[in-house]
Coordinates of C-alpha atoms in Angstrom, one line a residue:
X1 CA 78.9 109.2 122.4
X2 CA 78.2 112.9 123.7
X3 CA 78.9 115.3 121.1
X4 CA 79.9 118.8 122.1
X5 CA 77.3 121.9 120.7
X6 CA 78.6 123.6 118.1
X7 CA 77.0 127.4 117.4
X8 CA 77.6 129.1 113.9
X9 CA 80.6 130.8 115.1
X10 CA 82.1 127.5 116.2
X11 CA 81.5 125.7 112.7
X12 CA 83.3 128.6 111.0
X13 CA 86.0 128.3 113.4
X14 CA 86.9 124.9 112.5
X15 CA 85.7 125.6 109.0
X16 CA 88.8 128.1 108.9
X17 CA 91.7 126.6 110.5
X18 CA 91.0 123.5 108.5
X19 CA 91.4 125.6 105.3
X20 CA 94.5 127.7 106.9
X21 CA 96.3 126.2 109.9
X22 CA 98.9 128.2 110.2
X23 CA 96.5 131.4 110.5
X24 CA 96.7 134.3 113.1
X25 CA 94.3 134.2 115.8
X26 CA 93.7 137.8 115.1
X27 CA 93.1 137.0 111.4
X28 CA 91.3 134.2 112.9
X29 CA 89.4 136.3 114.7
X30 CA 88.1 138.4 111.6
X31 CA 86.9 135.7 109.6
X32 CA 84.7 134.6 112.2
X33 CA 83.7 138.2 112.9
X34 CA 84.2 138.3 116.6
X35 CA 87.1 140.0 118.9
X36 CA 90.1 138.2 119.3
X37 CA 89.9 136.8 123.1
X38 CA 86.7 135.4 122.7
X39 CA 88.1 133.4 119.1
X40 CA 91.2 132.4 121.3
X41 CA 88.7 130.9 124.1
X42 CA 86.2 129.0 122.0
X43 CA 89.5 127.6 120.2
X44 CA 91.1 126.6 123.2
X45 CA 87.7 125.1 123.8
X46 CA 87.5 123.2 120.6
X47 CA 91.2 121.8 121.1
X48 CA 90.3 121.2 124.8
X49 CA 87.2 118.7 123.7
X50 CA 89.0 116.6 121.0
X51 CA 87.3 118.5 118.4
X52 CA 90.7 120.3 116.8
X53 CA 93.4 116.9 116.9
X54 CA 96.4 118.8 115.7
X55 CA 97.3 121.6 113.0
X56 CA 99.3 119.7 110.2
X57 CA 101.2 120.3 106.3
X58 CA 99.9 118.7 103.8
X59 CA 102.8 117.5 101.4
X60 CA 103.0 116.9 97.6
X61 CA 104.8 113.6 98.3
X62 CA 104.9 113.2 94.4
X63 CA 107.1 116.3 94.2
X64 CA 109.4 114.4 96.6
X65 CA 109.8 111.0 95.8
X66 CA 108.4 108.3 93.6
X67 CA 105.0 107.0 95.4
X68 CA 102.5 104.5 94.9
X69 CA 99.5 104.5 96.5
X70 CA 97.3 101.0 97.0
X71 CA 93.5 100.5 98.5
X72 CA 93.6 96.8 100.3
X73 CA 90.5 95.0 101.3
X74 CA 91.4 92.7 104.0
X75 CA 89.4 89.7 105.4
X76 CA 90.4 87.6 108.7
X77 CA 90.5 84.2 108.7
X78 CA 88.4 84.4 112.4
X79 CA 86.0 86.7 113.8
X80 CA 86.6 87.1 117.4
X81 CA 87.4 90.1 119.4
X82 CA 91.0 88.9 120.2
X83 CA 91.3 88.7 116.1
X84 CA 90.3 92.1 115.5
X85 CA 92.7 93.4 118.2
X86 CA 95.7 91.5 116.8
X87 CA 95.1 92.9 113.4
X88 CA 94.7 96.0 114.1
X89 CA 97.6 96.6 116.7
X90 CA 99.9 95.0 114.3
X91 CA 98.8 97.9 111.1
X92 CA 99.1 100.6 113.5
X93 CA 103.0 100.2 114.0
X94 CA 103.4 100.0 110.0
X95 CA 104.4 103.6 108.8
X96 CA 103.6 102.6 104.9
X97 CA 99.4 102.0 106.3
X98 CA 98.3 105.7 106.4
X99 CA 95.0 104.7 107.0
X100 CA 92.8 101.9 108.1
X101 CA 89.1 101.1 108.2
X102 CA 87.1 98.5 109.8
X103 CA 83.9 98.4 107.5
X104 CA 81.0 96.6 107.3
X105 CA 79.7 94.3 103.9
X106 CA 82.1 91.4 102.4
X107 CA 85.4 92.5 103.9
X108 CA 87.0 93.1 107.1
X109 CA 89.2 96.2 106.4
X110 CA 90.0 98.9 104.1
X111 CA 93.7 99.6 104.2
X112 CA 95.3 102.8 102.2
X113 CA 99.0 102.3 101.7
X114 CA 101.9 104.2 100.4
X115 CA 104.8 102.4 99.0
X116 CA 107.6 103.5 96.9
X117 CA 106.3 101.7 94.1
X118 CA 104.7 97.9 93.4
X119 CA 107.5 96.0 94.6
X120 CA 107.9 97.5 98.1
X121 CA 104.1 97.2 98.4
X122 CA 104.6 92.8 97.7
X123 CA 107.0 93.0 100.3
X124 CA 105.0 94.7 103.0
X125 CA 102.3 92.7 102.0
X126 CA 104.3 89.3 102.6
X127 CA 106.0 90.8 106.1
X128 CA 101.8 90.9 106.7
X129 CA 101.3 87.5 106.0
X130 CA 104.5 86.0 107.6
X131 CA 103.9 88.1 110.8
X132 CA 100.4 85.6 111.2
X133 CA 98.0 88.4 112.1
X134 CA 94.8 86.7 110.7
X135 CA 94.4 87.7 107.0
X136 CA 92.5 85.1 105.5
X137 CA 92.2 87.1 101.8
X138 CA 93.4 90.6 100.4
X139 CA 92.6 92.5 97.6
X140 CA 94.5 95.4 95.6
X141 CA 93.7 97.8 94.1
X142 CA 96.7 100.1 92.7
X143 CA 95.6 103.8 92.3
X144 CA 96.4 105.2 89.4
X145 CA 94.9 109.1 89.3
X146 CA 93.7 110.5 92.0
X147 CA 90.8 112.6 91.4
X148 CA 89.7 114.3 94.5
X149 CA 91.9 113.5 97.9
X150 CA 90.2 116.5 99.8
X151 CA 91.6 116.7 103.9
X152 CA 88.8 119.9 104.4
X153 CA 85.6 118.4 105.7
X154 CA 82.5 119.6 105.4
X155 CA 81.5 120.9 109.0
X156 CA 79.3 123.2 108.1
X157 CA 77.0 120.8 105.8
X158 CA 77.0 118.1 108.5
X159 CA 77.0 119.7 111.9
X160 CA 73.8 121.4 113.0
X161 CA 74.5 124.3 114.7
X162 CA 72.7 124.9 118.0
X163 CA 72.5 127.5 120.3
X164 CA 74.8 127.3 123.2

């Protein structure tokens, strides 16, 4: 994996439109403390190398609608490539699986769901097990306060900036 330098400028580029997405590149371009052209070309930059994915709301779903949000540890039944693959393409058509991790230790994957409450989370679950894409075993774990759910990363305590 080649990762792309990153100067000072750079870090509090991305450190910025993370906090304010919606943000005027000339406003953009004050925070940073350079002129706007050369802001608008390293940002074009960032977007152009993968760095910046996309500019998004975040929503108080909870304000909305009733929501229940699950962790599920999943294990496969088998371990080969072609098991992985079928899992995985299957939870990436399901809307209700917001996010998925393959990790390492006693389980497979780390699923984080959001259902309308308990019951629709038992049905998606048994639409998983009848669609025979490998689960072996799952675990649940229903959340019930969420204390920190931060979408701002820390860029500028894990990148190490380098001169360009």
């Amino acid at each position: 994996m080649t990762s792309i330098k990153l100067d000072p400028i750079d870090i509090r580029i991305l450190d910025e439109i993370q906090r304010e997405g919606r943000i005027t590149k000339l406003a953009l371009a004050e925070r940073v403390g350079i002129s706007p052209t050369p802001c608008w070309t390293r940002l074009r930059r960032l977007e152009k190398a993968g760095i910046i994915t996309g500019y998004h709301a975040r929503i108080a779903l909870r304000l909305v609608t009733p929501v229940t949000t699950v962790l599920m540890e999943v294990t496969l039944g088998a371990h080969r490539q072609a098991d992985f693959d079928r899992f995985e393409r299957a939870i990436k058509t399901i809307p209700e699986v917001v996010a998925c991790w393959s990790v390492g230790g006693g389980v497979d994957y780390v699923l984080k769901v959001m259902a309308r409450d308990i019951d629709a989370y038992q049905r998606l679950v048994d639409g998983l097990l009848q669609r025979e894409i490998g689960i072996d075993r799952y675990f649940t774990y229903i959340v019930t306060k969420t204390v920190k759910d931060d979408v701002i990363l820390p860029v500028a305590d894990l990148v190490t900036a380098t001169d360009p």
